[in-house]
Short mmCIF file of C-alpha atoms in Angstrom, two decimals:
data_model
loop_
_atom_site.label_atom_id
_atom_site.label_comp_id
_atom_site.label_asym_id
_atom_site.label_seq_id
_atom_site.Cartn_x
_atom_site.Cartn_y
_atom_site.Cartn_z
CA MET Y 1 287.29 233.93 18.79
CA GLU Y 2 287.65 231.11 15.95
CA LYS Y 3 291.66 231.92 15.85
CA LEU Y 4 291.91 231.80 19.54
CA LEU Y 5 290.04 228.76 19.74
CA LYS Y 6 292.18 226.91 17.12
CA ILE Y 7 295.44 228.04 19.47
CA ALA Y 8 293.71 226.61 22.31
CA ALA Y 9 292.94 223.46 20.79
CA SER Y 10 296.28 222.81 19.52
CA GLN Y 11 297.14 222.79 23.20
CA ALA Y 12 294.73 221.19 25.01
CA ASP Y 13 292.40 218.26 24.98
CA GLN Y 14 289.41 220.36 24.92
CA ALA Y 15 288.36 224.09 25.20
CA ASP Y 16 285.61 226.64 24.83
CA LEU Y 17 285.24 230.49 24.57
CA TYR Y 18 282.44 232.62 26.23
CA TYR Y 19 282.35 236.06 24.97
CA THR Y 20 279.83 238.83 26.27
CA GLU Y 21 279.15 242.68 25.46
CA GLU Y 22 276.74 244.46 27.89
CA SER Y 23 275.61 247.98 27.98
CA SER Y 24 273.23 249.35 30.85
CA ASP Y 25 271.72 252.61 31.96
CA ASP Y 26 270.42 253.69 35.26
CA ILE Y 27 268.38 256.62 36.53
CA SER Y 28 267.46 257.53 40.20
CA PHE Y 29 265.50 259.80 41.96
CA VAL Y 30 265.77 260.32 45.83
CA ASP Y 31 263.06 262.01 47.52
CA GLY Y 32 261.76 263.32 44.35
CA LYS Y 33 264.82 264.57 42.68
CA LEU Y 34 267.02 263.59 40.33
CA ASP Y 35 270.01 261.83 41.81
CA GLY Y 36 271.82 260.07 39.10
CA ALA Y 37 271.96 259.09 35.28
CA ASP Y 38 274.49 256.82 34.70
CA SER Y 39 275.71 254.69 31.56
CA SER Y 40 278.48 251.88 31.38
CA LEU Y 41 279.50 249.48 28.54
CA SER Y 42 281.68 246.29 29.11
CA SER Y 43 282.96 243.29 27.09
CA GLY Y 44 285.08 240.50 28.02
CA LEU Y 45 286.05 236.72 26.91
CA SER Y 46 286.66 233.85 28.93
CA LEU Y 47 288.82 230.60 28.09
CA ARG Y 48 288.25 227.31 29.80
CA VAL Y 49 290.49 224.08 28.60
CA ILE Y 50 290.84 220.78 29.82
CA LYS Y 51 293.97 219.16 29.34
CA ASN Y 52 295.13 215.79 30.62
CA GLU Y 53 291.43 215.66 32.64
CA ARG Y 54 292.11 218.85 34.45
CA VAL Y 55 290.40 221.92 33.78
CA GLY Y 56 292.14 225.25 33.43
CA PHE Y 57 290.67 228.83 32.90
CA ALA Y 58 291.64 232.19 31.93
CA HIS Y 59 289.74 235.53 31.32
CA THR Y 60 290.35 238.97 29.70
CA ARG Y 61 288.85 242.35 28.96
CA ASN Y 62 291.29 243.42 26.39
CA LEU Y 63 292.54 240.57 24.25
CA LEU Y 64 295.71 242.05 22.66
CA GLU Y 65 297.79 238.86 23.33
CA PRO Y 66 295.71 235.91 22.36
CA GLU Y 67 298.59 233.39 22.92
CA ALA Y 68 299.26 234.81 26.33
CA LEU Y 69 295.95 234.01 27.43
CA VAL Y 70 295.85 230.41 26.15
CA SER Y 71 299.08 229.82 28.14
CA GLN Y 72 297.53 231.40 31.53
CA ALA Y 73 294.52 228.81 30.94
CA ILE Y 74 297.14 225.70 29.98
CA LEU Y 75 298.95 226.86 33.04
CA SER Y 76 295.97 227.03 35.74
CA SER Y 77 295.04 223.48 34.19
CA GLU Y 78 298.18 221.91 35.62
CA TYR Y 79 296.62 222.76 39.24
CA GLY Y 80 292.82 222.66 38.25
CA ALA Y 81 290.03 220.66 39.46
CA GLU Y 82 289.40 216.99 37.70
CA ALA Y 83 287.49 217.60 34.74
CA LYS Y 84 286.45 213.93 33.05
CA TYR Y 85 283.39 215.40 31.28
CA LYS Y 86 283.05 215.98 27.35
CA LEU Y 87 281.97 219.50 26.38
CA PRO Y 88 278.93 219.37 24.50
CA VAL Y 89 277.80 219.21 21.18
CA THR Y 90 274.96 221.50 20.56
CA ALA Y 91 273.53 222.80 17.32
CA LEU Y 92 270.73 225.72 18.00
CA PRO Y 93 269.79 228.90 15.90
CA ALA Y 94 270.78 232.20 16.98
CA GLU Y 95 268.37 233.11 20.06
CA CYS Y 96 266.49 236.32 21.09
CA ILE Y 97 264.40 234.80 23.75
CA GLY Y 98 263.57 237.77 25.89
CA TYR Y 99 265.32 240.53 23.66
CA ASP Y 100 263.50 244.00 22.80
CA PRO Y 101 265.63 246.04 20.29
CA ALA Y 102 263.89 249.03 21.16
CA ILE Y 103 265.85 249.10 24.53
CA GLN Y 104 269.00 249.92 22.31
CA THR Y 105 267.74 253.22 21.30
CA PHE Y 106 265.85 254.08 24.57
CA ASP Y 107 265.72 257.81 25.27
CA LYS Y 108 266.53 258.76 28.68
CA LYS Y 109 265.43 262.25 28.21
CA GLN Y 110 261.84 260.57 27.93
CA LEU Y 111 262.42 258.43 30.75
CA ILE Y 112 263.52 261.22 33.07
CA GLN Y 113 260.17 263.12 32.15
CA SER Y 114 258.20 260.10 32.86
CA GLY Y 115 259.92 259.77 36.28
CA ASN Y 116 259.12 263.32 36.94
CA ASP Y 117 255.59 262.61 35.99
CA VAL Y 118 255.36 259.70 38.55
CA ILE Y 119 256.86 261.76 41.28
CA ASN Y 120 254.16 264.50 40.74
CA TYR Y 121 251.53 262.16 40.77
CA VAL Y 122 252.91 260.80 44.42
CA LYS Y 123 253.81 263.98 45.68
CA SER Y 124 250.08 265.28 45.07
CA ARG Y 125 248.95 262.76 47.47
CA THR Y 126 251.38 262.16 50.00
CA ASN Y 127 254.18 263.55 51.94
CA ALA Y 128 256.10 260.11 52.00
CA GLN Y 129 259.57 260.45 50.92
CA PHE Y 130 259.37 258.74 47.38
CA ASN Y 131 262.55 257.28 45.71
CA LEU Y 132 262.21 255.93 42.04
CA ALA Y 133 264.78 253.86 39.80
CA TYR Y 134 264.90 252.89 36.43
CA TRP Y 135 267.56 250.52 34.65
CA PHE Y 136 267.82 249.24 31.29
CA GLY Y 137 270.28 247.44 29.09
CA THR Y 138 271.13 244.86 26.58
CA SER Y 139 273.60 241.95 26.31
CA SER Y 140 274.73 239.70 23.51
CA SER Y 141 276.95 236.83 24.10
CA GLU Y 142 278.85 234.09 21.88
CA LEU Y 143 279.98 230.21 22.83
CA ARG Y 144 282.21 228.28 20.88
CA ASN Y 145 283.85 225.10 21.53
CA THR Y 146 286.43 222.46 20.29
CA SER Y 147 283.53 220.11 19.92
CA GLY Y 148 281.95 221.94 17.19
CA THR Y 149 279.23 224.23 18.94
CA TYR Y 150 278.78 227.62 17.99
CA LEU Y 151 275.87 229.46 19.95
CA SER Y 152 274.84 233.37 20.22
CA ARG Y 153 272.07 235.08 22.07
CA LYS Y 154 270.52 238.50 22.68
CA LYS Y 155 269.13 239.73 25.81
CA SER Y 156 267.55 242.84 27.19
CA HIS Y 157 266.12 244.05 30.58
CA PHE Y 158 263.85 246.71 31.68
CA GLY Y 159 263.33 247.58 35.36
CA VAL Y 160 261.72 250.47 37.52
CA GLN Y 161 261.07 250.46 41.20
CA ALA Y 162 259.19 253.09 43.58
CA ARG Y 163 259.67 253.22 47.36
CA MET Y 164 258.22 254.94 49.84
CA ILE Y 165 260.35 255.32 53.13
CA PHE Y 166 259.11 255.14 56.59
CA PRO Y 167 260.15 258.17 58.46
CA GLY Y 168 263.23 257.57 60.53
CA THR Y 169 264.00 254.46 58.88
CA GLY Y 170 265.90 252.79 55.49
CA SER Y 171 263.05 250.68 55.05
CA GLY Y 172 259.70 251.30 53.58
CA LEU Y 173 257.09 249.79 51.07
CA VAL Y 174 258.37 248.66 47.45
CA THR Y 175 256.72 248.39 43.91
CA GLN Y 176 259.05 247.03 41.24
CA LEU Y 177 258.36 245.53 37.80
CA VAL Y 178 261.33 243.74 35.96
CA GLY Y 179 261.28 242.30 32.38
CA ALA Y 180 262.55 242.06 29.05
CA CYS Y 181 260.82 244.90 27.42
CA VAL Y 182 259.92 248.38 28.31
CA CYS Y 183 257.47 248.73 31.31
CA GLY Y 184 256.10 251.37 33.28
CA ILE Y 185 254.66 252.24 36.80
CA ASN Y 186 251.13 250.82 37.64
CA TYR Y 187 249.23 254.13 39.02
CA GLU Y 188 246.78 251.57 40.88
CA GLU Y 189 249.65 250.01 42.66
CA LEU Y 190 250.99 253.37 43.70
CA ASP Y 191 247.59 254.24 45.03
CA GLU Y 192 247.72 251.31 47.08
CA MET Y 193 251.32 251.91 48.70
CA ILE Y 194 250.08 255.25 49.51
CA SER Y 195 247.15 253.83 51.35
CA LEU Y 196 249.03 251.24 53.03
CA TYR Y 197 251.67 254.16 53.73
CA ASP Y 198 248.94 255.93 55.79
CA ILE Y 199 247.90 252.86 57.58
CA CYS Y 200 251.76 252.27 58.63
CA GLN Y 201 251.78 255.47 60.44
CA ASN Y 202 250.26 253.75 63.33
CA GLN Y 203 253.29 251.54 64.85
CA VAL Y 204 252.91 248.50 66.79
CA ILE Y 205 254.72 246.00 68.63
CA PRO Y 206 253.24 242.31 68.29
CA ASN Y 207 253.02 239.93 70.90
CA THR Y 208 255.79 237.39 71.18
CA GLY Y 209 254.51 233.98 70.39
CA LYS Y 210 253.49 231.66 67.44
CA MET Y 211 251.06 232.99 64.78
CA PRO Y 212 250.58 232.75 60.81
CA VAL Y 213 252.73 235.01 58.75
CA ILE Y 214 252.16 235.99 55.38
CA PHE Y 215 255.43 236.04 53.33
CA HIS Y 216 254.78 238.51 50.55
CA SER Y 217 256.23 237.53 47.17
CA GLN Y 218 258.99 240.30 47.52
CA ALA Y 219 260.23 238.56 50.87
CA LEU Y 220 259.88 235.04 49.72
CA TYR Y 221 263.48 235.06 48.59
CA MET Y 222 264.52 234.60 52.25
CA LEU Y 223 263.12 230.88 52.38
CA LEU Y 224 264.06 229.84 48.83
CA TRP Y 225 267.48 231.16 49.51
CA ARG Y 226 267.70 228.27 51.67
CA ILE Y 227 266.03 225.61 49.73
CA ASN Y 228 268.64 226.55 46.64
CA GLU Y 229 271.47 226.18 49.29
CA ALA Y 230 270.13 222.55 50.05
CA LEU Y 231 269.52 221.68 46.19
CA HIS Y 232 273.34 222.99 45.17
CA PRO Y 233 275.06 220.11 44.01
CA VAL Y 234 278.24 220.68 46.03
CA ASN Y 235 276.19 219.87 49.37
CA MET Y 236 274.74 216.98 47.73
CA LEU Y 237 278.36 215.73 46.61
CA SER Y 238 279.58 216.58 49.95
CA GLY Y 239 276.44 214.73 51.91
CA ILE Y 240 275.77 217.66 53.89
CA SER Y 241 272.52 218.80 52.20
CA PRO Y 242 269.35 218.27 54.40
CA LEU Y 243 268.02 216.87 51.10
CA PHE Y 244 270.91 214.37 50.48
CA ASN Y 245 269.62 211.00 49.24
CA ARG Y 246 265.86 211.63 49.71
CA GLU Y 247 264.51 212.03 46.24
CA GLY Y 248 260.89 210.92 46.10
CA GLU Y 249 260.48 211.95 49.57
CA GLN Y 250 257.64 214.15 50.66
CA ILE Y 251 259.51 217.27 52.40
CA PHE Y 252 257.29 220.14 52.06
CA SER Y 253 253.34 220.72 52.13
CA ASP Y 254 251.74 219.28 48.98
CA LYS Y 255 250.65 222.54 48.09
CA PHE Y 256 254.29 223.69 47.32
CA THR Y 257 255.66 223.41 43.77
CA TYR Y 258 259.00 224.84 43.05
CA TRP Y 259 260.39 224.55 39.65
CA GLN Y 260 262.31 226.50 36.58
CA ASN Y 261 261.14 227.36 33.08
CA PRO Y 262 264.20 228.52 31.32
CA LEU Y 263 262.04 229.21 28.14
CA ASP Y 264 259.56 231.51 30.12
CA SER Y 265 260.19 234.80 28.23
CA GLU Y 266 258.15 237.05 30.85
CA LEU Y 267 261.58 236.45 32.60
CA VAL Y 268 264.94 238.18 31.80
CA SER Y 269 266.71 235.19 31.95
CA ALA Y 270 265.36 233.14 29.34
CA THR Y 271 267.34 231.04 27.24
CA GLY Y 272 267.48 227.85 25.42
CA PHE Y 273 271.13 226.95 26.25
CA ASP Y 274 273.53 227.76 29.46
CA ASP Y 275 276.97 229.08 29.52
CA GLU Y 276 278.56 225.57 28.60
CA GLY Y 277 276.29 225.00 25.38
CA SER Y 278 273.90 222.52 27.24
CA PRO Y 279 270.28 222.75 26.38
CA THR Y 280 268.36 224.16 29.18
CA ARG Y 281 265.14 222.04 30.58
CA ILE Y 282 261.73 222.62 32.56
CA LEU Y 283 263.10 220.92 35.85
CA HIS Y 284 260.95 220.59 38.97
CA PHE Y 285 262.84 220.87 42.02
CA PHE Y 286 259.63 219.90 44.23
CA GLU Y 287 256.39 218.83 43.01
CA ASN Y 288 253.61 218.80 45.49
CA GLY Y 289 255.98 219.00 48.34
CA VAL Y 290 257.99 215.97 46.88
CA PHE Y 291 261.84 216.14 46.04
CA LYS Y 292 262.33 215.61 42.56
CA ALA Y 293 265.69 216.97 41.02
CA ILE Y 294 268.53 219.20 41.52
CA PRO Y 295 270.52 221.65 39.01
CA LEU Y 296 273.38 220.35 37.18
CA ASN Y 297 276.14 221.90 35.19
CA LEU Y 298 278.85 219.53 33.21
CA PHE Y 299 281.23 219.19 36.26
CA TYR Y 300 278.61 218.28 38.77
CA ALA Y 301 276.76 216.00 36.42
CA ASN Y 302 279.87 214.04 36.26
CA LYS Y 303 280.62 213.70 39.66
CA LEU Y 304 277.33 212.63 40.59
CA GLY Y 305 276.91 210.16 37.59
CA LYS Y 306 273.92 212.04 36.28
CA GLU Y 307 273.10 214.04 32.99
CA ALA Y 308 273.53 217.65 32.95
CA THR Y 309 270.42 219.53 33.34
CA GLY Y 310 271.49 222.88 31.23
CA ASN Y 311 272.18 224.86 34.39
CA GLY Y 312 275.76 225.72 33.83
CA PHE Y 313 275.63 229.67 34.21
CA ARG Y 314 278.71 232.21 34.78
CA PRO Y 315 277.90 234.91 37.14
CA SER Y 316 280.75 236.51 34.99
CA ILE Y 317 283.23 235.97 32.61
CA GLU Y 318 285.58 235.84 35.78
CA SER Y 319 284.10 232.65 36.70
CA LEU Y 320 283.66 229.00 35.64
CA PRO Y 321 280.21 228.11 35.22
CA GLY Y 322 278.43 227.03 38.36
CA ALA Y 323 275.30 225.09 38.75
CA THR Y 324 272.63 227.84 39.04
CA ILE Y 325 268.65 227.73 38.90
CA ILE Y 326 267.47 229.87 36.35
CA ASN Y 327 263.70 231.36 35.95
CA SER Y 328 262.66 230.01 39.33
CA ILE Y 329 258.86 229.52 39.87
CA VAL Y 330 256.70 229.06 42.69
CA ASP Y 331 253.38 227.75 41.64
CA PRO Y 332 250.25 230.00 42.58
CA GLY Y 333 247.37 228.92 44.95
CA SER Y 334 243.78 229.73 44.73
CA LYS Y 335 243.26 232.98 46.61
CA SER Y 336 244.06 236.37 46.08
CA LEU Y 337 246.24 238.43 48.48
CA PRO Y 338 243.40 240.41 49.95
CA GLU Y 339 241.57 236.94 50.57
CA MET Y 340 244.45 235.83 52.22
CA ILE Y 341 244.63 238.73 54.31
CA SER Y 342 241.05 238.88 55.20
CA ASN Y 343 241.01 235.40 56.26
CA LEU Y 344 243.54 236.04 58.94
CA ASP Y 345 242.52 236.76 62.24
CA HIS Y 346 245.72 237.50 64.09
CA GLY Y 347 249.05 237.39 62.46
CA LEU Y 348 251.30 239.49 60.38
CA ILE Y 349 252.37 240.19 56.48
CA VAL Y 350 255.96 240.59 55.89
CA TYR Y 351 257.14 242.64 52.87
CA SER Y 352 260.98 242.72 53.28
CA LEU Y 353 263.41 241.46 56.03
CA MET Y 354 266.79 242.15 57.52
CA GLY Y 355 269.45 239.89 58.24
CA ALA Y 356 268.37 237.24 55.63
CA HIS Y 357 271.95 235.72 55.89
CA SER Y 358 271.30 235.08 59.61
CA GLY Y 359 271.13 231.30 60.88
CA ASN Y 360 272.17 228.16 59.52
CA ILE Y 361 271.42 228.71 55.51
CA LEU Y 362 272.24 225.11 54.69
CA ASN Y 363 269.93 223.39 57.37
CA GLY Y 364 267.13 225.84 56.68
CA GLU Y 365 267.26 227.97 59.94
CA TYR Y 366 266.63 231.75 59.71
CA SER Y 367 266.18 234.49 62.10
CA VAL Y 368 265.34 237.79 60.75
CA GLY Y 369 264.14 241.10 61.79
CA VAL Y 370 261.08 242.56 60.06
CA ALA Y 371 262.06 245.73 57.94
CA SER Y 372 258.37 246.39 56.40
CA GLY Y 373 255.49 244.04 57.99
CA MET Y 374 251.93 244.82 59.00
CA LEU Y 375 249.81 243.37 62.03
CA VAL Y 376 246.71 242.04 61.05
CA GLU Y 377 243.65 241.86 62.93
CA ASN Y 378 240.35 240.47 62.28
CA GLY Y 379 241.25 240.38 58.66
CA LYS Y 380 242.49 244.07 58.39
CA ILE Y 381 245.94 245.56 58.38
CA ILE Y 382 246.05 247.84 61.62
CA GLY Y 383 249.44 249.40 61.41
CA ARG Y 384 253.14 248.83 61.10
CA VAL Y 385 255.24 246.27 63.12
CA LYS Y 386 258.46 247.18 64.94
CA ASP Y 387 260.94 245.70 66.92
CA CYS Y 388 259.90 242.44 65.35
CA MET Y 389 261.82 239.12 64.79
CA LEU Y 390 260.91 235.90 62.98
CA SER Y 391 262.71 232.54 63.31
CA GLY Y 392 262.22 229.28 62.18
CA ASN Y 393 263.52 226.52 59.95
CA ILE Y 394 261.88 226.03 56.30
CA TYR Y 395 261.78 221.99 56.99
CA ASP Y 396 259.24 222.64 59.50
CA ASP Y 397 257.62 225.78 58.18
CA LEU Y 398 256.99 224.83 54.66
CA LYS Y 399 254.73 221.87 56.06
CA ASN Y 400 252.32 224.16 57.54
CA ILE Y 401 251.31 226.20 54.26
CA VAL Y 402 247.87 227.60 54.73
CA ASP Y 403 247.09 229.43 51.81
CA ILE Y 404 249.42 230.57 48.66
CA GLU Y 405 248.50 233.40 46.31
CA ASN Y 406 246.75 232.78 43.03
CA VAL Y 407 249.34 235.03 41.19
CA SER Y 408 252.99 234.42 40.80
CA HIS Y 409 254.46 237.59 40.24
CA PRO Y 410 257.35 238.10 37.68
CA MET Y 411 260.37 239.39 39.33
CA GLY Y 412 263.05 239.75 36.96
CA GLY Y 413 264.38 236.06 37.24
CA ARG Y 414 261.63 234.25 38.94
CA LYS Y 415 257.85 234.16 39.72
CA LEU Y 416 256.62 234.12 43.23
CA PRO Y 417 253.34 234.36 45.04
CA ALA Y 418 252.82 235.39 48.57
CA ILE Y 419 252.71 232.44 50.94
CA MET Y 420 250.79 232.26 54.34
CA LEU Y 421 252.67 229.76 56.81
CA ASP Y 422 251.23 228.92 60.64
CA GLY Y 423 253.01 228.60 63.62
CA ILE Y 424 255.89 231.34 62.92
CA SER Y 425 257.69 231.94 65.91
CA VAL Y 426 257.79 235.96 66.44
CA ALA Y 427 259.50 237.72 68.85
CA GLY Y 428 257.94 241.06 69.83
CA LYS Y 429 256.80 242.49 73.25
#
């Protein structure tokens, strides 16, 4: 990498190199039977150059001709986007936040046996179709630039997901754990799933109208997707975001706080620096409903005349760093999920949705089907809803927060609670 960077530096004004190696394993059981056990290894390198205030980019997974890679990046800079920023000078030690070395030598046979034990436990208690999946792996990356920055990090991840499928559908109940260390299925959660599955054998169609809806932590991503789109600096730069020029304004309920903590080691994306070498930072996007900040990489920080926030991450080596929120968190409230349900006279609890991409995402609109949801009457779940849709706009709905669950659950790259919103439009019978 050092030699390649010297070649790039001789032809460009600035350059950085990003190298990554990844290994991953997946094990899946479908309807209680082992369906697959796969492994993969990959590595790659990307080169960004800045020449005459234009950015160029090239990448490879087989570095046999370094001069050709540099030439490709230099050539692309002739037509590249304007780049009037300086690559950062950052000095940090080698990083192992969120890294468990035991995952590198984890025994697949042991995991298959654990999976069979879980399946036997579930099958002894229910006749539901039960799917189980494990995935785990490690990665390492290095970043060097012509400003003198050299950074490296190691990461690991381990995930397990259990699904009980409703008969005649592709949807069902899900419990999932994802973290940097080895984790196991919680048998108490499996018991709760089995109990809820039994209740869901009763199917109901809710009446059409407005009512309270509890968005389970697994379903909350649909609302946050619309928030993240509005927060993206490309939409701020073009002036089309609903949040444009509204910093300091009350946007949502004062119960809603949404932020990032890149150093939260419970989440698999934890890191002290981004893929451009900028230090990451705690950043509040909304604090008690007030709009505070947006995520910025070097490019958008320069365009907007602001300081980079350490949010320059690459989805893969094939891409330049974008402005990406990392380790996002919605702050918990004061009531447990069972308490929220028991306080609900009439409404829905939604676990999963269909068509989350529907509606004008940037403007906060949604119109989605309920894949897995339950009707609540007098504080009790009475059955699974079918033929049901939800519609609304987050800029109205998140002003009407009734309660937020008292736990924000780690979900890989984010921590989310359940949220109860009032006045959601439900289409049923």
